[in-house]
Amino acid sequence: MTTSIVEEVVLRTAEKHGVPAAVAQELLVSSRPCLHLVPFQSLTLAQQEAARPVARTGGVPSLPEGVNWPDGCEPLTLTVDCAAIPRDVLDIRLPSDGSLLFFTEIEYEPESSVVLHVPAGVRTTERAATYELDGELGQIRVYQPDVLYSVPGLTVAPDWRDAQATSAFLDGDADRDDVLDDFEDALRDAAAGGASHGVSVQLGGFSSPWQSAPDEGDLVLLAQIHGQSIDYNVYTQTLIVGTRKDIAEGVYEALQFEQQV
């Protein structure tokens, strides 16, 4: 969504929920766009008609010659088709082509995690999910492959309610916290066009952590991966952050991974 469309949606939703325009403008200033990656069944019927695959969960990686499964042998969690990402949506810069591969364990704290970019046009081969250690053959975990589709989203900084007009609005009535909760929920649903995105993979935007937010200071969110979006029986959250510069320049070895439960 363009900035003008986002502003129109925010102001229209604010009016419906009895939220003053000044408060809505403060939310806009504290908002960042994101993309939710969801399975086909989470899309609305209208979205399904125009849906284009953007990512895949699990499976095994296809890697260029000389590039092996990362040393930590963490499973392939997510593969993103960079060319299929809607342009001009995110405020972080991702590669325009090729694939981003996310290797990390979602069931327990990983010993190591890696993001790799495989450029378009590079010859690749599918790698077996095995490794050799001290002459013994080991098996790498392979998560169930599933195709994901993107829907736009809107995220808000956790401290946006401290802004002047919003603080004054909250001071006027004890129930206005609930009003703003409903306003935010309605905004998220409107931004996603009605798609279900509660448990999903998120690219960009502000994180919605279960504990302390890792995207603070110079760090911004690259991806947030709910365990259930990869394996329905896994209740974890993996947050991947880095500086805007490192993300834009593809310095993925500088990324930080945090798992929350």
PDB file of C-alpha atoms in Angstrom:
ATOM      1  CA  MET A   1       0.000   0.000   0.000  1.00  0.00           C
ATOM      2  CA  THR A   2       1.204   3.510  -0.763  1.00  0.00           C
ATOM      3  CA  THR A   3       1.602   6.115   1.986  1.00  0.00           C
ATOM      4  CA  SER A   4      -1.551   7.952   0.898  1.00  0.00           C
ATOM      5  CA  ILE A   5      -3.629   4.761   0.957  1.00  0.00           C
ATOM      6  CA  VAL A   6      -2.280   3.841   4.405  1.00  0.00           C
ATOM      7  CA  GLU A   7      -3.162   7.293   5.719  1.00  0.00           C
ATOM      8  CA  GLU A   8      -6.665   7.033   4.275  1.00  0.00           C
ATOM      9  CA  VAL A   9      -7.186   3.600   5.882  1.00  0.00           C
ATOM     10  CA  VAL A  10      -5.888   4.796   9.255  1.00  0.00           C
ATOM     11  CA  LEU A  11      -8.052   7.935   9.321  1.00  0.00           C
ATOM     12  CA  ARG A  12     -11.168   6.073   8.152  1.00  0.00           C
ATOM     13  CA  THR A  13     -10.669   3.326  10.747  1.00  0.00           C
ATOM     14  CA  ALA A  14     -10.013   5.905  13.473  1.00  0.00           C
ATOM     15  CA  GLU A  15     -13.310   7.640  12.711  1.00  0.00           C
ATOM     16  CA  LYS A  16     -15.200   4.346  12.929  1.00  0.00           C
ATOM     17  CA  HIS A  17     -13.708   3.647  16.358  1.00  0.00           C
ATOM     18  CA  GLY A  18     -14.112   7.119  17.830  1.00  0.00           C
ATOM     19  CA  VAL A  19     -10.400   7.843  17.785  1.00  0.00           C
ATOM     20  CA  PRO A  20      -9.432  11.504  17.201  1.00  0.00           C
ATOM     21  CA  ALA A  21      -7.590  12.333  13.989  1.00  0.00           C
ATOM     22  CA  ALA A  22      -4.625  13.698  15.980  1.00  0.00           C
ATOM     23  CA  VAL A  23      -4.225  10.311  17.671  1.00  0.00           C
ATOM     24  CA  ALA A  24      -4.462   8.549  14.315  1.00  0.00           C
ATOM     25  CA  GLN A  25      -1.724  10.815  12.939  1.00  0.00           C
ATOM     26  CA  GLU A  26       0.537   9.930  15.875  1.00  0.00           C
ATOM     27  CA  LEU A  27       0.014   6.250  15.110  1.00  0.00           C
ATOM     28  CA  LEU A  28       0.926   6.882  11.477  1.00  0.00           C
ATOM     29  CA  VAL A  29       4.194   8.535  12.499  1.00  0.00           C
ATOM     30  CA  SER A  30       5.020   5.493  14.650  1.00  0.00           C
ATOM     31  CA  SER A  31       4.025   2.856  12.084  1.00  0.00           C
ATOM     32  CA  ARG A  32       6.069   0.688   9.724  1.00  0.00           C
ATOM     33  CA  PRO A  33       4.877  -1.547   6.875  1.00  0.00           C
ATOM     34  CA  CYS A  34       5.502  -5.283   6.816  1.00  0.00           C
ATOM     35  CA  LEU A  35       4.640  -8.341   4.769  1.00  0.00           C
ATOM     36  CA  HIS A  36       2.887 -11.342   6.288  1.00  0.00           C
ATOM     37  CA  LEU A  37       3.666 -14.665   4.617  1.00  0.00           C
ATOM     38  CA  VAL A  38       0.671 -16.955   5.024  1.00  0.00           C
ATOM     39  CA  PRO A  39      -0.647 -20.245   3.595  1.00  0.00           C
ATOM     40  CA  PHE A  40      -3.210 -20.178   0.790  1.00  0.00           C
ATOM     41  CA  GLN A  41      -6.140 -20.979   3.071  1.00  0.00           C
ATOM     42  CA  SER A  42      -5.441 -17.848   5.137  1.00  0.00           C
ATOM     43  CA  LEU A  43      -6.132 -15.589   2.148  1.00  0.00           C
ATOM     44  CA  THR A  44      -9.556 -14.186   1.358  1.00  0.00           C
ATOM     45  CA  LEU A  45     -11.314 -15.571  -1.710  1.00  0.00           C
ATOM     46  CA  ALA A  46     -10.494 -12.402  -3.634  1.00  0.00           C
ATOM     47  CA  GLN A  47      -6.818 -12.655  -2.656  1.00  0.00           C
ATOM     48  CA  GLN A  48      -6.701 -16.322  -3.645  1.00  0.00           C
ATOM     49  CA  GLU A  49      -7.701 -15.450  -7.203  1.00  0.00           C
ATOM     50  CA  ALA A  50      -4.586 -13.301  -7.679  1.00  0.00           C
ATOM     51  CA  ALA A  51      -2.259 -15.164  -5.327  1.00  0.00           C
ATOM     52  CA  ARG A  52       1.359 -15.720  -6.320  1.00  0.00           C
ATOM     53  CA  PRO A  53       3.715 -17.897  -4.242  1.00  0.00           C
ATOM     54  CA  VAL A  54       6.351 -15.860  -2.420  1.00  0.00           C
ATOM     55  CA  ALA A  55       7.999 -18.322  -0.049  1.00  0.00           C
ATOM     56  CA  ARG A  56       8.244 -21.924   1.055  1.00  0.00           C
ATOM     57  CA  THR A  57       8.641 -23.413   4.489  1.00  0.00           C
ATOM     58  CA  GLY A  58      10.964 -26.327   5.199  1.00  0.00           C
ATOM     59  CA  GLY A  59      12.226 -28.754   2.597  1.00  0.00           C
ATOM     60  CA  VAL A  60      15.878 -29.059   1.589  1.00  0.00           C
ATOM     61  CA  PRO A  61      17.994 -26.293   0.051  1.00  0.00           C
ATOM     62  CA  SER A  62      19.236 -25.911  -3.510  1.00  0.00           C
ATOM     63  CA  LEU A  63      22.697 -24.377  -3.256  1.00  0.00           C
ATOM     64  CA  PRO A  64      25.406 -23.250  -5.698  1.00  0.00           C
ATOM     65  CA  GLU A  65      28.526 -25.299  -6.306  1.00  0.00           C
ATOM     66  CA  GLY A  66      30.952 -24.929  -3.422  1.00  0.00           C
ATOM     67  CA  VAL A  67      28.247 -23.838  -0.968  1.00  0.00           C
ATOM     68  CA  ASN A  68      27.330 -26.541   1.506  1.00  0.00           C
ATOM     69  CA  TRP A  69      24.693 -26.883   4.174  1.00  0.00           C
ATOM     70  CA  PRO A  70      25.755 -24.373   6.890  1.00  0.00           C
ATOM     71  CA  ASP A  71      28.214 -25.743   9.465  1.00  0.00           C
ATOM     72  CA  GLY A  72      25.695 -25.815  12.305  1.00  0.00           C
ATOM     73  CA  CYS A  73      23.454 -28.152  10.286  1.00  0.00           C
ATOM     74  CA  GLU A  74      20.394 -26.204  11.385  1.00  0.00           C
ATOM     75  CA  PRO A  75      17.290 -27.065   9.349  1.00  0.00           C
ATOM     76  CA  LEU A  76      16.105 -24.978   6.421  1.00  0.00           C
ATOM     77  CA  THR A  77      13.158 -23.119   7.889  1.00  0.00           C
ATOM     78  CA  LEU A  78      12.186 -20.702   5.141  1.00  0.00           C
ATOM     79  CA  THR A  79      13.014 -19.879   1.511  1.00  0.00           C
ATOM     80  CA  VAL A  80      11.862 -16.505   0.166  1.00  0.00           C
ATOM     81  CA  ASP A  81      11.614 -15.788  -3.577  1.00  0.00           C
ATOM     82  CA  CYS A  82      12.957 -12.236  -3.630  1.00  0.00           C
ATOM     83  CA  ALA A  83      11.624 -11.484  -7.121  1.00  0.00           C
ATOM     84  CA  ALA A  84       8.090 -12.321  -5.942  1.00  0.00           C
ATOM     85  CA  ILE A  85       8.168  -9.890  -3.007  1.00  0.00           C
ATOM     86  CA  PRO A  86       5.916  -6.908  -3.783  1.00  0.00           C
ATOM     87  CA  ARG A  87       8.131  -3.916  -4.545  1.00  0.00           C
ATOM     88  CA  ASP A  88       7.887  -0.618  -2.647  1.00  0.00           C
ATOM     89  CA  VAL A  89       6.087  -2.141   0.328  1.00  0.00           C
ATOM     90  CA  LEU A  90       8.823  -2.672   2.892  1.00  0.00           C
ATOM     91  CA  ASP A  91      11.043   0.076   4.288  1.00  0.00           C
ATOM     92  CA  ILE A  92      14.042  -2.269   4.413  1.00  0.00           C
ATOM     93  CA  ARG A  93      15.908  -3.210   1.249  1.00  0.00           C
ATOM     94  CA  LEU A  94      15.987  -6.876   0.245  1.00  0.00           C
ATOM     95  CA  PRO A  95      17.563  -8.411  -2.868  1.00  0.00           C
ATOM     96  CA  SER A  96      15.517  -7.880  -6.027  1.00  0.00           C
ATOM     97  CA  ASP A  97      16.072 -11.424  -7.282  1.00  0.00           C
ATOM     98  CA  GLY A  98      17.259 -14.836  -6.191  1.00  0.00           C
ATOM     99  CA  SER A  99      16.301 -16.522  -2.933  1.00  0.00           C
ATOM    100  CA  LEU A 100      16.850 -15.835   0.737  1.00  0.00           C
ATOM    101  CA  LEU A 101      17.348 -19.064   2.708  1.00  0.00           C
ATOM    102  CA  PHE A 102      16.845 -19.070   6.476  1.00  0.00           C
ATOM    103  CA  PHE A 103      18.549 -21.879   8.383  1.00  0.00           C
ATOM    104  CA  THR A 104      17.555 -22.021  12.058  1.00  0.00           C
ATOM    105  CA  GLU A 105      16.113 -24.427  14.606  1.00  0.00           C
ATOM    106  CA  ILE A 106      12.639 -23.476  15.826  1.00  0.00           C
ATOM    107  CA  GLU A 107      12.034 -26.186  18.426  1.00  0.00           C
ATOM    108  CA  TYR A 108      14.807 -25.144  20.801  1.00  0.00           C
ATOM    109  CA  GLU A 109      17.532 -22.499  21.005  1.00  0.00           C
ATOM    110  CA  PRO A 110      19.763 -23.037  17.957  1.00  0.00           C
ATOM    111  CA  GLU A 111      23.525 -23.258  18.301  1.00  0.00           C
ATOM    112  CA  SER A 112      23.907 -21.265  15.107  1.00  0.00           C
ATOM    113  CA  SER A 113      21.632 -19.670  12.516  1.00  0.00           C
ATOM    114  CA  VAL A 114      22.362 -18.518   8.980  1.00  0.00           C
ATOM    115  CA  VAL A 115      20.705 -16.481   6.234  1.00  0.00           C
ATOM    116  CA  LEU A 116      22.041 -17.048   2.700  1.00  0.00           C
ATOM    117  CA  HIS A 117      21.227 -15.243  -0.534  1.00  0.00           C
ATOM    118  CA  VAL A 118      21.388 -17.348  -3.683  1.00  0.00           C
ATOM    119  CA  PRO A 119      21.355 -14.998  -6.708  1.00  0.00           C
ATOM    120  CA  ALA A 120      19.105 -15.662  -9.692  1.00  0.00           C
ATOM    121  CA  GLY A 121      20.687 -17.475 -12.611  1.00  0.00           C
ATOM    122  CA  VAL A 122      23.230 -19.343 -10.494  1.00  0.00           C
ATOM    123  CA  ARG A 123      23.253 -23.090 -11.123  1.00  0.00           C
ATOM    124  CA  THR A 124      22.233 -24.957  -7.974  1.00  0.00           C
ATOM    125  CA  THR A 125      21.781 -28.524  -6.843  1.00  0.00           C
ATOM    126  CA  GLU A 126      19.511 -29.893  -4.160  1.00  0.00           C
ATOM    127  CA  ARG A 127      21.436 -30.981  -1.062  1.00  0.00           C
ATOM    128  CA  ALA A 128      20.700 -34.066   0.997  1.00  0.00           C
ATOM    129  CA  ALA A 129      19.669 -33.507   4.608  1.00  0.00           C
ATOM    130  CA  THR A 130      22.609 -35.464   5.987  1.00  0.00           C
ATOM    131  CA  TYR A 131      26.018 -34.740   7.464  1.00  0.00           C
ATOM    132  CA  GLU A 132      29.047 -36.753   8.470  1.00  0.00           C
ATOM    133  CA  LEU A 133      30.620 -36.481  11.924  1.00  0.00           C
ATOM    134  CA  ASP A 134      33.504 -38.694  13.037  1.00  0.00           C
ATOM    135  CA  GLY A 135      32.707 -41.114  10.249  1.00  0.00           C
ATOM    136  CA  GLU A 136      29.066 -41.405  11.263  1.00  0.00           C
ATOM    137  CA  LEU A 137      26.207 -40.231   9.034  1.00  0.00           C
ATOM    138  CA  GLY A 138      23.717 -37.891  10.737  1.00  0.00           C
ATOM    139  CA  GLN A 139      20.286 -36.673   9.675  1.00  0.00           C
ATOM    140  CA  ILE A 140      19.329 -32.998   9.523  1.00  0.00           C
ATOM    141  CA  ARG A 141      15.769 -32.113  10.486  1.00  0.00           C
ATOM    142  CA  VAL A 142      13.543 -31.368   7.470  1.00  0.00           C
ATOM    143  CA  TYR A 143      10.404 -29.347   8.134  1.00  0.00           C
ATOM    144  CA  GLN A 144       7.302 -29.991   6.054  1.00  0.00           C
ATOM    145  CA  PRO A 145       7.330 -27.910   2.849  1.00  0.00           C
ATOM    146  CA  ASP A 146       4.407 -25.523   2.454  1.00  0.00           C
ATOM    147  CA  VAL A 147       3.874 -22.640   0.051  1.00  0.00           C
ATOM    148  CA  LEU A 148       3.359 -19.155   1.490  1.00  0.00           C
ATOM    149  CA  TYR A 149       1.778 -16.048  -0.021  1.00  0.00           C
ATOM    150  CA  SER A 150       2.282 -12.409   0.945  1.00  0.00           C
ATOM    151  CA  VAL A 151      -0.234  -9.911   2.259  1.00  0.00           C
ATOM    152  CA  PRO A 152       0.672  -6.361   3.341  1.00  0.00           C
ATOM    153  CA  GLY A 153       0.625  -5.454   6.985  1.00  0.00           C
ATOM    154  CA  LEU A 154       0.985  -2.468   9.264  1.00  0.00           C
ATOM    155  CA  THR A 155       2.931  -2.553  12.522  1.00  0.00           C
ATOM    156  CA  VAL A 156       3.154   0.073  15.241  1.00  0.00           C
ATOM    157  CA  ALA A 157       5.961   0.993  17.627  1.00  0.00           C
ATOM    158  CA  PRO A 158       5.263  -0.296  21.152  1.00  0.00           C
ATOM    159  CA  ASP A 159       5.627   3.188  22.678  1.00  0.00           C
ATOM    160  CA  TRP A 160       3.358   5.068  20.262  1.00  0.00           C
ATOM    161  CA  ARG A 161       0.735   5.639  22.978  1.00  0.00           C
ATOM    162  CA  ASP A 162       3.202   7.845  24.854  1.00  0.00           C
ATOM    163  CA  ALA A 163       2.806  10.569  22.205  1.00  0.00           C
ATOM    164  CA  GLN A 164       1.155  13.815  23.316  1.00  0.00           C
ATOM    165  CA  ALA A 165      -2.317  13.600  21.753  1.00  0.00           C
ATOM    166  CA  THR A 166      -2.608   9.869  22.455  1.00  0.00           C
ATOM    167  CA  SER A 167      -1.591  10.273  26.100  1.00  0.00           C
ATOM    168  CA  ALA A 168      -4.179  13.033  26.514  1.00  0.00           C
ATOM    169  CA  PHE A 169      -6.828  10.839  24.892  1.00  0.00           C
ATOM    170  CA  LEU A 170      -6.043   7.967  27.258  1.00  0.00           C
ATOM    171  CA  ASP A 171      -6.145  10.249  30.310  1.00  0.00           C
ATOM    172  CA  GLY A 172      -9.728  11.185  29.489  1.00  0.00           C
ATOM    173  CA  ASP A 173     -11.283   7.760  30.151  1.00  0.00           C
ATOM    174  CA  ALA A 174     -10.159   4.466  31.684  1.00  0.00           C
ATOM    175  CA  ASP A 175     -11.826   2.509  28.850  1.00  0.00           C
ATOM    176  CA  ARG A 176      -9.871   4.208  26.083  1.00  0.00           C
ATOM    177  CA  ASP A 177      -7.045   1.662  26.254  1.00  0.00           C
ATOM    178  CA  ASP A 178      -9.583  -0.866  24.990  1.00  0.00           C
ATOM    179  CA  VAL A 179     -10.691   1.591  22.288  1.00  0.00           C
ATOM    180  CA  LEU A 180      -7.118   1.863  21.036  1.00  0.00           C
ATOM    181  CA  ASP A 181      -6.666  -1.926  21.215  1.00  0.00           C
ATOM    182  CA  ASP A 182      -9.731  -2.361  18.987  1.00  0.00           C
ATOM    183  CA  PHE A 183      -8.478   0.417  16.690  1.00  0.00           C
ATOM    184  CA  GLU A 184      -5.091  -1.279  16.240  1.00  0.00           C
ATOM    185  CA  ASP A 185      -6.674  -4.693  15.627  1.00  0.00           C
ATOM    186  CA  ALA A 186      -9.020  -3.237  13.006  1.00  0.00           C
ATOM    187  CA  LEU A 187      -6.097  -1.478  11.321  1.00  0.00           C
ATOM    188  CA  ARG A 188      -4.070  -4.667  11.070  1.00  0.00           C
ATOM    189  CA  ASP A 189      -7.028  -6.506   9.562  1.00  0.00           C
ATOM    190  CA  ALA A 190      -7.695  -3.670   7.099  1.00  0.00           C
ATOM    191  CA  ALA A 191      -4.029  -3.502   6.049  1.00  0.00           C
ATOM    192  CA  ALA A 192      -4.019  -7.250   5.370  1.00  0.00           C
ATOM    193  CA  GLY A 193      -7.226  -7.038   3.375  1.00  0.00           C
ATOM    194  CA  GLY A 194      -8.987  -9.448   5.700  1.00  0.00           C
ATOM    195  CA  ALA A 195      -6.397 -12.231   5.439  1.00  0.00           C
ATOM    196  CA  SER A 196      -5.700 -14.284   8.559  1.00  0.00           C
ATOM    197  CA  HIS A 197      -2.156 -13.493   9.751  1.00  0.00           C
ATOM    198  CA  GLY A 198      -2.100 -14.082  13.505  1.00  0.00           C
ATOM    199  CA  VAL A 199       0.416 -16.925  13.277  1.00  0.00           C
ATOM    200  CA  SER A 200       2.643 -16.223  10.309  1.00  0.00           C
ATOM    201  CA  VAL A 201       6.056 -15.298   9.027  1.00  0.00           C
ATOM    202  CA  GLN A 202       6.577 -11.530   9.004  1.00  0.00           C
ATOM    203  CA  LEU A 203       9.118  -9.641   6.918  1.00  0.00           C
ATOM    204  CA  GLY A 204      10.038  -6.136   8.048  1.00  0.00           C
ATOM    205  CA  GLY A 205       8.011  -3.844  10.283  1.00  0.00           C
ATOM    206  CA  PHE A 206       8.160  -3.741  14.072  1.00  0.00           C
ATOM    207  CA  SER A 207       8.381  -7.042  15.906  1.00  0.00           C
ATOM    208  CA  SER A 208       5.565  -8.264  18.143  1.00  0.00           C
ATOM    209  CA  PRO A 209       7.692 -10.173  20.663  1.00  0.00           C
ATOM    210  CA  TRP A 210       6.546 -12.264  23.585  1.00  0.00           C
ATOM    211  CA  GLN A 211       9.389 -10.875  25.686  1.00  0.00           C
ATOM    212  CA  SER A 212      11.741  -7.920  25.157  1.00  0.00           C
ATOM    213  CA  ALA A 213      11.864  -6.530  21.639  1.00  0.00           C
ATOM    214  CA  PRO A 214      15.226  -7.141  19.934  1.00  0.00           C
ATOM    215  CA  ASP A 215      14.613  -4.454  17.284  1.00  0.00           C
ATOM    216  CA  GLU A 216      15.835  -1.482  19.275  1.00  0.00           C
ATOM    217  CA  GLY A 217      18.408   1.221  18.654  1.00  0.00           C
ATOM    218  CA  ASP A 218      20.034   0.668  15.251  1.00  0.00           C
ATOM    219  CA  LEU A 219      18.525  -2.816  14.880  1.00  0.00           C
ATOM    220  CA  VAL A 220      15.451  -3.408  12.741  1.00  0.00           C
ATOM    221  CA  LEU A 221      13.474  -6.552  12.087  1.00  0.00           C
ATOM    222  CA  LEU A 222      14.304  -8.606   9.017  1.00  0.00           C
ATOM    223  CA  ALA A 223      11.991 -11.500   9.836  1.00  0.00           C
ATOM    224  CA  GLN A 224       9.807 -12.852  12.609  1.00  0.00           C
ATOM    225  CA  ILE A 225       8.952 -16.546  12.341  1.00  0.00           C
ATOM    226  CA  HIS A 226       6.290 -18.135  14.489  1.00  0.00           C
ATOM    227  CA  GLY A 227       7.036 -21.785  15.130  1.00  0.00           C
ATOM    228  CA  GLN A 228       3.473 -22.753  14.243  1.00  0.00           C
ATOM    229  CA  SER A 229       3.868 -21.223  10.784  1.00  0.00           C
ATOM    230  CA  ILE A 230       6.519 -23.903  10.120  1.00  0.00           C
ATOM    231  CA  ASP A 231       5.301 -26.759  12.325  1.00  0.00           C
ATOM    232  CA  TYR A 232       1.844 -26.492  13.892  1.00  0.00           C
ATOM    233  CA  ASN A 233       3.040 -28.181  17.092  1.00  0.00           C
ATOM    234  CA  VAL A 234       5.938 -25.783  17.776  1.00  0.00           C
ATOM    235  CA  TYR A 235       5.169 -22.822  20.056  1.00  0.00           C
ATOM    236  CA  THR A 236       8.213 -20.593  19.649  1.00  0.00           C
ATOM    237  CA  GLN A 237       9.033 -17.306  18.017  1.00  0.00           C
ATOM    238  CA  THR A 238      12.265 -16.574  16.144  1.00  0.00           C
ATOM    239  CA  LEU A 239      13.218 -12.926  15.631  1.00  0.00           C
ATOM    240  CA  ILE A 240      15.984 -11.952  13.212  1.00  0.00           C
ATOM    241  CA  VAL A 241      17.338  -8.405  13.386  1.00  0.00           C
ATOM    242  CA  GLY A 242      20.172  -6.362  11.931  1.00  0.00           C
ATOM    243  CA  THR A 243      21.063  -2.819  10.966  1.00  0.00           C
ATOM    244  CA  ARG A 244      19.401  -1.306   7.918  1.00  0.00           C
ATOM    245  CA  LYS A 245      22.818  -1.009   6.290  1.00  0.00           C
ATOM    246  CA  ASP A 246      23.761  -4.657   6.835  1.00  0.00           C
ATOM    247  CA  ILE A 247      20.386  -5.865   5.585  1.00  0.00           C
ATOM    248  CA  ALA A 248      20.534  -3.625   2.502  1.00  0.00           C
ATOM    249  CA  GLU A 249      24.099  -4.666   1.682  1.00  0.00           C
ATOM    250  CA  GLY A 250      23.468  -8.363   2.320  1.00  0.00           C
ATOM    251  CA  VAL A 251      25.860  -8.649   5.264  1.00  0.00           C
ATOM    252  CA  TYR A 252      23.741 -11.444   6.680  1.00  0.00           C
ATOM    253  CA  GLU A 253      26.526 -12.867   8.859  1.00  0.00           C
ATOM    254  CA  ALA A 254      26.032  -9.787  11.058  1.00  0.00           C
ATOM    255  CA  LEU A 255      22.372 -10.613  11.751  1.00  0.00           C
ATOM    256  CA  GLN A 256      21.238 -11.495  15.266  1.00  0.00           C
ATOM    257  CA  PHE A 257      18.834 -14.337  15.967  1.00  0.00           C
ATOM    258  CA  GLU A 258      16.684 -14.594  19.103  1.00  0.00           C
ATOM    259  CA  GLN A 259      14.254 -17.340  20.020  1.00  0.00           C
ATOM    260  CA  GLN A 260      11.423 -16.598  22.455  1.00  0.00           C
ATOM    261  CA  VAL A 261       9.073 -19.077  24.092  1.00  0.00           C
TER     262      VAL A 261
END
